[in-house]
CSV table of C-alpha atoms and ligand atoms in Angstrom, one decimal:
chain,number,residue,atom,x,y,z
A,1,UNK,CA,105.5,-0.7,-15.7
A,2,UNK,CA,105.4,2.9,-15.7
A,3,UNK,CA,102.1,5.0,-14.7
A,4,UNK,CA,100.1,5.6,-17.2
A,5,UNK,CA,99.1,9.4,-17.7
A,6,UNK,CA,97.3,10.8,-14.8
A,7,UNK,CA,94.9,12.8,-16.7
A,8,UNK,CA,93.7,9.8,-18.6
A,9,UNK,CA,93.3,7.9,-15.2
A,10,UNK,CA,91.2,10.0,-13.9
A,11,UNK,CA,88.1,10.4,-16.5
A,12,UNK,CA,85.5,8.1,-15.8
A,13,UNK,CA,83.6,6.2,-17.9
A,14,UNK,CA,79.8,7.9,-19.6
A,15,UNK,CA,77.7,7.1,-17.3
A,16,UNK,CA,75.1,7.3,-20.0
A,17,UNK,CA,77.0,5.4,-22.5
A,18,UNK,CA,77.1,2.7,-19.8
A,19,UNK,CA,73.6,2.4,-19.2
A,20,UNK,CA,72.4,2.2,-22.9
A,21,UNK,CA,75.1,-0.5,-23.2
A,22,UNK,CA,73.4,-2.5,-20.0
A,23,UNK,CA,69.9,-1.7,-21.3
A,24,UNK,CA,71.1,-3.0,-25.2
A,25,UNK,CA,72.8,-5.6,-23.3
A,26,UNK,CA,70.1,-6.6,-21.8
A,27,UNK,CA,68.1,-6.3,-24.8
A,28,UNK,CA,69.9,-8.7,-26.3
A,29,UNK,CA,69.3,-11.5,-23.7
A,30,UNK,CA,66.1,-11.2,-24.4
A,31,UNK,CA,64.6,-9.4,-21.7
A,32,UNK,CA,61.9,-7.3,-22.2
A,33,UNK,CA,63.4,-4.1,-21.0
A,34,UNK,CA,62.1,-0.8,-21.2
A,35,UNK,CA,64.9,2.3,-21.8
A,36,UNK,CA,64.7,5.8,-21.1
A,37,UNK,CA,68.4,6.1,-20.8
A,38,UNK,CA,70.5,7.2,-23.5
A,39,UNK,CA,69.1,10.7,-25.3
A,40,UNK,CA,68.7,9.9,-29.1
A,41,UNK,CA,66.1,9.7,-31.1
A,42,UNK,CA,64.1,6.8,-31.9
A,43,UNK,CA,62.8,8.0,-35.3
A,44,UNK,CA,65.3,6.5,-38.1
A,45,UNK,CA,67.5,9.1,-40.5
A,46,UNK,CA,65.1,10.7,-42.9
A,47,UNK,CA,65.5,8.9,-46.3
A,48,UNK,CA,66.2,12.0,-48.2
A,49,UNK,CA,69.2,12.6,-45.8
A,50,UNK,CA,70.5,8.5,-45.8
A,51,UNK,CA,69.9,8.8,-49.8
A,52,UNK,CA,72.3,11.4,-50.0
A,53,UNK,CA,74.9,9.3,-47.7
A,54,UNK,CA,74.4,6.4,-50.2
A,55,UNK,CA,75.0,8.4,-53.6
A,56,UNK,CA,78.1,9.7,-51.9
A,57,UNK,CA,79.3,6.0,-51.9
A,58,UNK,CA,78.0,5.8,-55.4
A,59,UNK,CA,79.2,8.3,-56.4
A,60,UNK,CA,83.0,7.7,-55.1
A,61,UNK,CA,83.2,10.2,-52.7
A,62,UNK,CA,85.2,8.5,-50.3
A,63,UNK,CA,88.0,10.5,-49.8
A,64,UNK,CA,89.9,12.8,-47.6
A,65,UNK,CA,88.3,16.2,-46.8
A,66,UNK,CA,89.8,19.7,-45.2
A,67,UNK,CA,90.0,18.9,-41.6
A,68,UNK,CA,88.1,21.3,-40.9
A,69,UNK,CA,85.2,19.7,-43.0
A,70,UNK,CA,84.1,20.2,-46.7
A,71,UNK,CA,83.9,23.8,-47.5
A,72,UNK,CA,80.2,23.1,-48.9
A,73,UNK,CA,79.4,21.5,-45.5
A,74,UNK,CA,80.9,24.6,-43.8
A,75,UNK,CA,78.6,26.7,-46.2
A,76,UNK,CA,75.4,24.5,-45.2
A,77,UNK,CA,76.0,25.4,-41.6
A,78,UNK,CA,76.5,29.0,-42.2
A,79,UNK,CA,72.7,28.9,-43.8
A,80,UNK,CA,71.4,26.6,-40.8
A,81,UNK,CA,72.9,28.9,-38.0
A,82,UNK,CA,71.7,31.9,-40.2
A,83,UNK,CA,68.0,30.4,-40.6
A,84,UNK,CA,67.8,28.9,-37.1
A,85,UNK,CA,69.7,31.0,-34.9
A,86,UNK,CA,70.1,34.3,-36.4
A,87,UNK,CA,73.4,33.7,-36.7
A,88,UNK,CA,76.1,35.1,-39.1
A,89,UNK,CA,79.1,33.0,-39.7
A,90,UNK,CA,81.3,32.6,-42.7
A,91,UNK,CA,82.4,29.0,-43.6
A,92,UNK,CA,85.5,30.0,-42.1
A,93,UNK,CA,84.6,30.3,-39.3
A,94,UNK,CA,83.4,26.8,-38.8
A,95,UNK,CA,84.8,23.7,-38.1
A,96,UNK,CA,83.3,19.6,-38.5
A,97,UNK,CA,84.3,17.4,-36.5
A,98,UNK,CA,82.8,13.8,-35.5
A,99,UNK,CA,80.1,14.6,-33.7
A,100,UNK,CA,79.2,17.6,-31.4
A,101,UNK,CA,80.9,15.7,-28.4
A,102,UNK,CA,83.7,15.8,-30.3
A,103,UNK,CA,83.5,19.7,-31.2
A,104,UNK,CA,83.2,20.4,-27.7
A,105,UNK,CA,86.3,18.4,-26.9
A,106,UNK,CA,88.1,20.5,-29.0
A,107,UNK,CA,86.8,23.8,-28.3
A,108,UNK,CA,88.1,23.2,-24.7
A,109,UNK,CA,91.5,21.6,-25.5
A,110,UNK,CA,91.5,25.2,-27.8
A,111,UNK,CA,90.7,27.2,-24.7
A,112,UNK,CA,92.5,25.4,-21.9
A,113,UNK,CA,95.9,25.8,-20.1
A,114,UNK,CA,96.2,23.3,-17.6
A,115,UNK,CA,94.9,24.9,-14.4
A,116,UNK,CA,92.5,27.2,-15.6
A,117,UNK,CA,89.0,26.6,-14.5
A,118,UNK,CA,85.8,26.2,-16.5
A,119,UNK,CA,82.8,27.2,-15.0
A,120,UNK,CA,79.9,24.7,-15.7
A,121,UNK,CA,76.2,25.3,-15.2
A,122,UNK,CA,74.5,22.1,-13.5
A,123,UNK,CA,72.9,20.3,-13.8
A,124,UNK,CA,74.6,19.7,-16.4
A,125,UNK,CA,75.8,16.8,-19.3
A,126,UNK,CA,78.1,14.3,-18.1
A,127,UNK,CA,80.7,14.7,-20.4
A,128,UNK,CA,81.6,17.8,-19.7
A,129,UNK,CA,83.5,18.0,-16.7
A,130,UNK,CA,85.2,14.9,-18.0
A,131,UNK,CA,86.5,16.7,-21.2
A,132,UNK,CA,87.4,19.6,-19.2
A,133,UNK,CA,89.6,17.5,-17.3
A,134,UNK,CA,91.3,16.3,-20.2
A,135,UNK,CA,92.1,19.2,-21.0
A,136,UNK,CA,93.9,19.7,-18.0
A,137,UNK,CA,91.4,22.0,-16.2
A,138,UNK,CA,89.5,22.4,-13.1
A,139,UNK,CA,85.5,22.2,-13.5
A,140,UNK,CA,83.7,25.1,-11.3
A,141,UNK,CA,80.5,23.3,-10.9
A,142,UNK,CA,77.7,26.4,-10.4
A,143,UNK,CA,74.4,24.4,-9.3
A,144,UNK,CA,70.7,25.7,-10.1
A,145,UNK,CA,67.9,24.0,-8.1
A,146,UNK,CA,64.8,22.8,-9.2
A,147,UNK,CA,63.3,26.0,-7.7
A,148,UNK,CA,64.9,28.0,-9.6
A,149,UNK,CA,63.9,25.8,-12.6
A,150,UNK,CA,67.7,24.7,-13.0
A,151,UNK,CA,68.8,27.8,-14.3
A,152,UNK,CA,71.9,29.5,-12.6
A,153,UNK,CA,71.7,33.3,-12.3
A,154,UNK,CA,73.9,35.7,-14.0
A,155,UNK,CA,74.7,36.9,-9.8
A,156,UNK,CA,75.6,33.2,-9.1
A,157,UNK,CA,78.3,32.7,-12.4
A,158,UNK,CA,79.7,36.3,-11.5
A,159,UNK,CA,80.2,34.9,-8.2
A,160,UNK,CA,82.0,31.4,-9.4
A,161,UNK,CA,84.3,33.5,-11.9
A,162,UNK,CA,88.0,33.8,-10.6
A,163,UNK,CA,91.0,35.6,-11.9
A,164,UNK,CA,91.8,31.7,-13.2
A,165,UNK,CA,88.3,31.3,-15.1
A,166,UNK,CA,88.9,30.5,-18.7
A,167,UNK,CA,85.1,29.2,-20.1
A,168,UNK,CA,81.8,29.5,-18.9
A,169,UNK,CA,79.6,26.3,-20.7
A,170,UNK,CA,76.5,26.6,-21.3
A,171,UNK,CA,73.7,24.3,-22.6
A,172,UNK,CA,70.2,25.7,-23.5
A,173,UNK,CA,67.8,23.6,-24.0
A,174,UNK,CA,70.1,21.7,-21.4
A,175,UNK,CA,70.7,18.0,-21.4
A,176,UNK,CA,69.3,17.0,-18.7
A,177,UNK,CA,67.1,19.3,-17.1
A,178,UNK,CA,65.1,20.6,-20.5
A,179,UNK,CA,65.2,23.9,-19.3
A,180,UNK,CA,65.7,27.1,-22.1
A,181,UNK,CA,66.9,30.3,-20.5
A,182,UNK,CA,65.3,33.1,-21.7
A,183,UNK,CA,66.3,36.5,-23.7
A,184,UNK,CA,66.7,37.9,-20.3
A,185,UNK,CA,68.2,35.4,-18.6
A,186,UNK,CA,71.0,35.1,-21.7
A,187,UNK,CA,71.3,38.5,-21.6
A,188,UNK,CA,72.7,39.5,-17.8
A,189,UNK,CA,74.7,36.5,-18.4
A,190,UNK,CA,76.6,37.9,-21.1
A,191,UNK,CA,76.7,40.9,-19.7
A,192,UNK,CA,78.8,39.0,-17.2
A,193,UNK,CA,81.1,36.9,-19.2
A,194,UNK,CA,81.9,40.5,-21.0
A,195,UNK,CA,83.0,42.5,-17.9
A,196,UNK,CA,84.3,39.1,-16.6
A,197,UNK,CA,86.6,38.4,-19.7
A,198,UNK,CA,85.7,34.7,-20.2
A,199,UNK,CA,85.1,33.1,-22.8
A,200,UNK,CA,81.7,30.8,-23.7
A,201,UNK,CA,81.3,27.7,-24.9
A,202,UNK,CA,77.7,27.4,-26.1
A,203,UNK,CA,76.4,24.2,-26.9
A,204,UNK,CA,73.0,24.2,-28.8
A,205,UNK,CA,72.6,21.1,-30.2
A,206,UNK,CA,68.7,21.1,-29.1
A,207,UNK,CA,68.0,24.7,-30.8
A,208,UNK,CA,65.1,22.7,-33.3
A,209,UNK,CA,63.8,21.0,-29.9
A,210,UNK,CA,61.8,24.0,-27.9
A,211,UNK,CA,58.2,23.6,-27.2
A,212,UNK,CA,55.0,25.7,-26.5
A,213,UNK,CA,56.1,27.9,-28.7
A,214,UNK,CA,58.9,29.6,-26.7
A,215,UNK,CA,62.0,32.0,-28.7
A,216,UNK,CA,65.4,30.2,-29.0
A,217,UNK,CA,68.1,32.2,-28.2
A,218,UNK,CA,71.5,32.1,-29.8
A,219,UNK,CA,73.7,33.2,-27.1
A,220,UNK,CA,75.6,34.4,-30.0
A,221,UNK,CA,73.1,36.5,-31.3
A,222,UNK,CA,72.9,38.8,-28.3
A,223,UNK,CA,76.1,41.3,-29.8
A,224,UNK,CA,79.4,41.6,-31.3
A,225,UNK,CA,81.2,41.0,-28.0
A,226,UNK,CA,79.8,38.0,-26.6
A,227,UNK,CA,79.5,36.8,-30.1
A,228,UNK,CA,83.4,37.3,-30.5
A,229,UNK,CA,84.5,35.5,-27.3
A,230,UNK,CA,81.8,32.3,-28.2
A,231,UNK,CA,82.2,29.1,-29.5
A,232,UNK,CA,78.9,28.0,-30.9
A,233,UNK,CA,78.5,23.8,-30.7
A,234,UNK,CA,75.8,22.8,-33.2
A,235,UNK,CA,75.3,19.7,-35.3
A,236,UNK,CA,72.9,17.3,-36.7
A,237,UNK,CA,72.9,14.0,-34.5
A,238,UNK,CA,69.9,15.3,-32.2
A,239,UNK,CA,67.9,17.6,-34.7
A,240,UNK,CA,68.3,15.3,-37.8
A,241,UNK,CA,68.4,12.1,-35.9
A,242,UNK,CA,71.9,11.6,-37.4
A,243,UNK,CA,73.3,10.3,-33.8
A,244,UNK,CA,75.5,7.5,-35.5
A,245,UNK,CA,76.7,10.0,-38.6
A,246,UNK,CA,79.1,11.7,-36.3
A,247,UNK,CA,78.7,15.1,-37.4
A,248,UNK,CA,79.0,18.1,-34.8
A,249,UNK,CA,80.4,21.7,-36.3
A,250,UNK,CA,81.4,24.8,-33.7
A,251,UNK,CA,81.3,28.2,-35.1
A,252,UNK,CA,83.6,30.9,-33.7
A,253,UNK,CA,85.8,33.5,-34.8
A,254,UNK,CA,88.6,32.8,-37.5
A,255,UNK,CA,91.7,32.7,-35.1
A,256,UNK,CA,89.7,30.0,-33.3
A,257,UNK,CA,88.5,28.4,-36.0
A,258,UNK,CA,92.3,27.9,-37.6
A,259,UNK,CA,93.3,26.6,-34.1
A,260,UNK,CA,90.7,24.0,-33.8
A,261,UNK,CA,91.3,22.9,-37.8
A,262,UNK,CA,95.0,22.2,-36.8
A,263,UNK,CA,94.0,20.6,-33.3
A,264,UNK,CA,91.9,18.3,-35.8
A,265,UNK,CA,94.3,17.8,-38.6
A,266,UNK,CA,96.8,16.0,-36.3
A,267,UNK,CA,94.5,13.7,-34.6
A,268,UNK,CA,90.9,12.7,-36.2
A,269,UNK,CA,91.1,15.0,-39.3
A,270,UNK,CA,87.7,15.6,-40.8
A,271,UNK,CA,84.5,13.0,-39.8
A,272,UNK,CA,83.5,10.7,-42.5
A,273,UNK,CA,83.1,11.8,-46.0
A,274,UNK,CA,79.6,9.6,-46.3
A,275,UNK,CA,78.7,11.6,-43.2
A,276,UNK,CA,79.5,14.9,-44.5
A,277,UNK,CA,77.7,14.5,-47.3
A,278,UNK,CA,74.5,13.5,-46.0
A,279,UNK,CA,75.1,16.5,-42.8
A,280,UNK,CA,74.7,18.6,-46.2
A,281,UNK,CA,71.4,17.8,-47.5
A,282,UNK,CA,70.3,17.9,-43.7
A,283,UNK,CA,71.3,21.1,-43.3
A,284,UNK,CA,69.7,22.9,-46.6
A,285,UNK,CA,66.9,20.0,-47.6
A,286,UNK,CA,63.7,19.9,-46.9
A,287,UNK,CA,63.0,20.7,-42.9
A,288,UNK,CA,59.6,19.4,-42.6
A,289,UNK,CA,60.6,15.7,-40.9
A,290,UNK,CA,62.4,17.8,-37.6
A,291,UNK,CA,59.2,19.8,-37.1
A,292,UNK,CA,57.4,16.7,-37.4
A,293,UNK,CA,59.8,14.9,-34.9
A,294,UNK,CA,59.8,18.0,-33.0
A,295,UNK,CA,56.1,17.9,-32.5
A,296,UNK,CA,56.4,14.1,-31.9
A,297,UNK,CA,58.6,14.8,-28.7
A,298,UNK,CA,56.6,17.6,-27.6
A,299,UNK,CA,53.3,15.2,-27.2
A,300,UNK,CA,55.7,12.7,-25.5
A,301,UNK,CA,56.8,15.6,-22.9
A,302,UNK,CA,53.0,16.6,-22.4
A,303,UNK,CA,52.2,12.7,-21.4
A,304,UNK,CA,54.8,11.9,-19.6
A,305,UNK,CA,54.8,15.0,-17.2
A,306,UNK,CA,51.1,14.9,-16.6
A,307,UNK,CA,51.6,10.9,-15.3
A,308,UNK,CA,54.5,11.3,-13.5
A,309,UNK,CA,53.2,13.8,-11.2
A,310,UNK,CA,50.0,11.5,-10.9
A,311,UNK,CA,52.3,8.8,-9.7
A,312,UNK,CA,52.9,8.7,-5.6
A,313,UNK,CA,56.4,9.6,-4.2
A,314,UNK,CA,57.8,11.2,-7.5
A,315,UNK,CA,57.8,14.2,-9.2
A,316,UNK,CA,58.8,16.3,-12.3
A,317,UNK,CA,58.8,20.1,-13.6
A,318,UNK,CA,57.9,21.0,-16.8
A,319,UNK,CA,60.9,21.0,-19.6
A,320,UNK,CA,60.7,23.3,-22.8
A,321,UNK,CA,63.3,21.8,-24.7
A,322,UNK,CA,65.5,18.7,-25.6
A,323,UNK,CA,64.1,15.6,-24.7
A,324,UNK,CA,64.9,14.9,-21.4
A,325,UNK,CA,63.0,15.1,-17.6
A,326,UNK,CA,64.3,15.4,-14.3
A,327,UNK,CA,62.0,13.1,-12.7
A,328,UNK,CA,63.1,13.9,-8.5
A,329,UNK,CA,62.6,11.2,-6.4
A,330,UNK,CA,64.1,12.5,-3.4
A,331,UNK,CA,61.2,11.1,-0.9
A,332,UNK,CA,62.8,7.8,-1.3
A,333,UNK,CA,66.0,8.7,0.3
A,334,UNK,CA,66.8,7.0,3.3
A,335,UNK,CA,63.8,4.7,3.2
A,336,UNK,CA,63.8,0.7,2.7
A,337,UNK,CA,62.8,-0.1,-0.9
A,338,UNK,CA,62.9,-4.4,-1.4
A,339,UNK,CA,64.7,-5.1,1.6
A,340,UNK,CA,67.1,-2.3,0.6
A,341,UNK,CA,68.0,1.2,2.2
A,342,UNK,CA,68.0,4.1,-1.0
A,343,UNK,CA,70.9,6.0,-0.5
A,344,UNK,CA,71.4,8.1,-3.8
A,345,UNK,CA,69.4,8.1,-7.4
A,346,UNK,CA,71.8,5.4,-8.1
A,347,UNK,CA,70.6,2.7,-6.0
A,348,UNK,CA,67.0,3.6,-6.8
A,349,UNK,CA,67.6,3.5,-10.6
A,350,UNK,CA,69.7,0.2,-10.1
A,351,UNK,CA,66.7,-0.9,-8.5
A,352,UNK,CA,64.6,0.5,-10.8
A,353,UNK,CA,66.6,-1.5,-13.6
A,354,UNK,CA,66.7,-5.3,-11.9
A,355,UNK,CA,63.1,-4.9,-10.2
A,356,UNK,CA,61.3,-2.6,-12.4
A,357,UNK,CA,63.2,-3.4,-15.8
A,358,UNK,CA,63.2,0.2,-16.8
A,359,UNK,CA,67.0,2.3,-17.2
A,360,UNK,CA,67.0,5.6,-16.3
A,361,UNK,CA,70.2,8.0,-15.4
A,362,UNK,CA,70.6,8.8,-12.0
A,363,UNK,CA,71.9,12.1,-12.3
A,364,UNK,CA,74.4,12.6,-9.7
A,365,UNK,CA,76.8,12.4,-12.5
A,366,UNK,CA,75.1,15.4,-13.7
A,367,UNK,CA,75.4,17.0,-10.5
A,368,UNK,CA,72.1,16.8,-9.0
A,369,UNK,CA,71.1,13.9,-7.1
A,370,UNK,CA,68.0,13.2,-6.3
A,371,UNK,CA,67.0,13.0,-9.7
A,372,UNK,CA,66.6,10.2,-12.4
A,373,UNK,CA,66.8,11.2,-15.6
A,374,UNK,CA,64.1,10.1,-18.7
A,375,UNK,CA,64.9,10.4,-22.0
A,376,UNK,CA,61.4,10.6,-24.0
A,377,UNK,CA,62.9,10.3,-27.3
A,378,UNK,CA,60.9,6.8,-27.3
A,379,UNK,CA,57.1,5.9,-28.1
A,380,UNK,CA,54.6,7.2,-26.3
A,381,UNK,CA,53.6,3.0,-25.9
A,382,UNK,CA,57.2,2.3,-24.2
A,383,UNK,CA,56.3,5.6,-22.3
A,384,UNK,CA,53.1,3.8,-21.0
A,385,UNK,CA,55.3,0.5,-20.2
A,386,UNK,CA,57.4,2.6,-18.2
A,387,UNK,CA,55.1,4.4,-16.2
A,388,UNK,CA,53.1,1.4,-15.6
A,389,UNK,CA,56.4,-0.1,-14.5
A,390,UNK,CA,57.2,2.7,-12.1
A,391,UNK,CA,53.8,2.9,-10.6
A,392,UNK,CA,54.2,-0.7,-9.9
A,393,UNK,CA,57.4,-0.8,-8.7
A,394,UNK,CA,56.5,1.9,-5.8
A,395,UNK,CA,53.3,-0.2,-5.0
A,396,UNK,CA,55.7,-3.5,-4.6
A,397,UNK,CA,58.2,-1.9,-3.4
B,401,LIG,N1,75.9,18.2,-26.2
B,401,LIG,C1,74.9,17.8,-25.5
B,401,LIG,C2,74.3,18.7,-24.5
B,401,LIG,C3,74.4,16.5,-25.7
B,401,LIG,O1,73.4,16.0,-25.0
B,401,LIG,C4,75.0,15.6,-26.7
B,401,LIG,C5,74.4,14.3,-26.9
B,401,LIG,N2,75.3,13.3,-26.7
B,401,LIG,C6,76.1,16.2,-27.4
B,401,LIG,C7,76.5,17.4,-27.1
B,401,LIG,C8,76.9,15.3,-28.3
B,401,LIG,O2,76.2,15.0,-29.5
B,401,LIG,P1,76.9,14.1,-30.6
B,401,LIG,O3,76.1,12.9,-30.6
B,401,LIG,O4,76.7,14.9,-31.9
B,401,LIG,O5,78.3,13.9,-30.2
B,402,LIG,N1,73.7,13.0,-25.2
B,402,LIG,C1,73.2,11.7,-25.1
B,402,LIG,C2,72.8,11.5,-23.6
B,402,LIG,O1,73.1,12.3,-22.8
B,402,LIG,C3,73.9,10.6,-25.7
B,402,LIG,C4,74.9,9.8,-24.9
B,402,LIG,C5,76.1,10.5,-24.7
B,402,LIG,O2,76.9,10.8,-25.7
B,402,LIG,O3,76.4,10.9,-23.6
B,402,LIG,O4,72.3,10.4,-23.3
């Protein structure tokens, strides 16, 4: 047989996909498991939102759409962006696709030659570099310590960017650190990707998930330049808990936007119908379960932070957004835990898992080992279990 495509050979699997399939896995076998693993909320679709799902099966409207979505979905996200992110878009300008993985995917495939590099912020979401490598191009991974409250500096992406830079992704709130840049910080970095001549890919899929009060910023929103040379990512899987709808929508300028409607007309077309009618009445219904949710995670974040730095050994900084902590449990490198030397976050959350049986993602995949991280999109009771569980599994250990 013939090799198969190199490209394809050479993306790895999610690493977080592959842990919630062990933890459901193991779920199913009946053991009582405790997950913080995959990042999706635990609260169910709000029923106005699945109603409108189901009368669009009543009501027969199961068929083909634009690629690029339905024009009155297009519309809803104009008036989301607009109310949420001070954003103005035509429908136009935006494009559905099945989820906001997806829209990323194709933002890059939009941007990329083969061999141009991507500069990514990390820590940063697994999937990225992977996408950016099917696409053909080089990730430029640009690391921010916890120190510096995993946020790279507008100095350090002027210093990754090359004559071959293509994109800069960002991610605020990020998955997985939390962390929301500021005005400020937004602002010298699009200072940079103008003078650079890069483009953005912005992914703000956790805009409705900021605590203690803090501004989101649109990247977009700081001027017509940066706003002409971004591609917003947006959707409804983390802010409506729609993660199983499949609906994710980029915004960008119209040359783009026809670019990625064609990319999609030839390989997914447009997400579900069912799905694009309910991301509607998410998008201009009622808004008062997200700030509920949203207030939900934000008591989650205050608990879990204030144990985990009681607990010996391990500790965590404060996010303000998403739903996600960087829980660093560096002292445990290169010491014995059950008869077993801890080489990496890996072996400690592997250990963590069969020992302890809590998941977590060790997030050398993200690009910052040392760190496990917890999604808190769970109860504040399985929060308890898994503290409890840690404690004890550093006492034992
Ligand atoms: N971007 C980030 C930063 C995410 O954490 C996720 C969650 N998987 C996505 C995009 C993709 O979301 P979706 O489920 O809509 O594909
Ligand atoms: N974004 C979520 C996570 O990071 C969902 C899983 C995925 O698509 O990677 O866990």
């Amino acid at each position: 047989m013939k090799p198969i495509s190199k490209i394809a050979a050479g993306v790895q699997a999610s690493t977080t996909l592959v842990i919630d399939s062990m933890f459901k896995q193991m779920k199913a076998d009946g053991l009582d498991v405790v997950g913080f693993g995959a990042g999706e909320p635990d609260f169910p679709t709000p029923m106005h939102i699945k109603q409108a799902g189901i009368d669009a099966i009543d009501n027969n409207l199961t068929r083909y759409t634009p690629a690029a979505g339905l024009m009155e979905l297009r519309r809803a996200a104009c008036y989301r962006l607009k109310a949420d992110c001070g954003l103005d878009y035509e429908p136009e300008e935006i494009v559905v696709a099945s989820g906001a993985k997806h829209s990323v995917y194709i933002a890059l495939m939009t941007l990329c030659n083969p061999g141009d590099e991507v500069v990514i912020a990390a820590p940063y979401w697994v999937s990225y570099s992977e996408m950016v490598k099917q696409a053909g191009a080089i990730p430029v991974i640009v690391s921010a310590t916890e120190a510096q409250d995993f946020k790279i500096t507008a100095e350090q992406l002027d210093a990754a960017i090359t004559d071959n830079t293509k994109v800069f992704m960002l991610n605020s709130p990020s998955n997985p650190t939390g962390m929301v840049y500021t005005r400020a910080e937004l602002e010298s970095i699009a200072e940079v990707c103008c003078r650079r001549n890069v483009y953005v890919i912005a992914d703000e899929i956790y805009c409705n998930l900021v605590y203690d009060n803090l501004e989101f910023v649109s990247f977009a929103s700081l001027g017509a330049d940066i706003k002409e040379r971004t591609i917003v990512v947006n959707g409804v899987s983390k802010s409506y808990a729609m993660t199983g709808w499949r609906i994710g929508y980029t915004a960008s300028n119209r040359e783009l936007a026809k670019v990625m409607s064609n990319y999609l007309s030839h390989s997914t077309s447009a997400p579900s119908t069912i799905s694009q009618q309910a991301a509607i009445t998410a998008l201009v219904g009622p808004q008062e379960d997200i700030h509920e949710m949203c207030r939900a995670f934000e008591a989650r974040r205050d608990h879990l932070v204030e144990r985990m730095n009681h607990i010996d050994g391990v500790s965590c900084i404060k996010p303000q957004g998403a739903f996600y902590v960087m829980m660093n449990m560096q002292n445990f490198i290169g010491k014995s835990m059950y008869g077993r030397m801890i080489q990496s976050a890996e072996e400690f959350a592997q250990l963590f898992l069969e020992k302890g049986l809590v998941a977590t993602v060790p997030c050398t995949a993200f690009a910052a080992p040392g760190f496990l991280r917890w999604s808190y999109a769970t109860s504040l009771q399985e929060i308890d279990k898994g503290l409890d569980r840690l404690e004890q599994f550093i006492k034992n250990a």
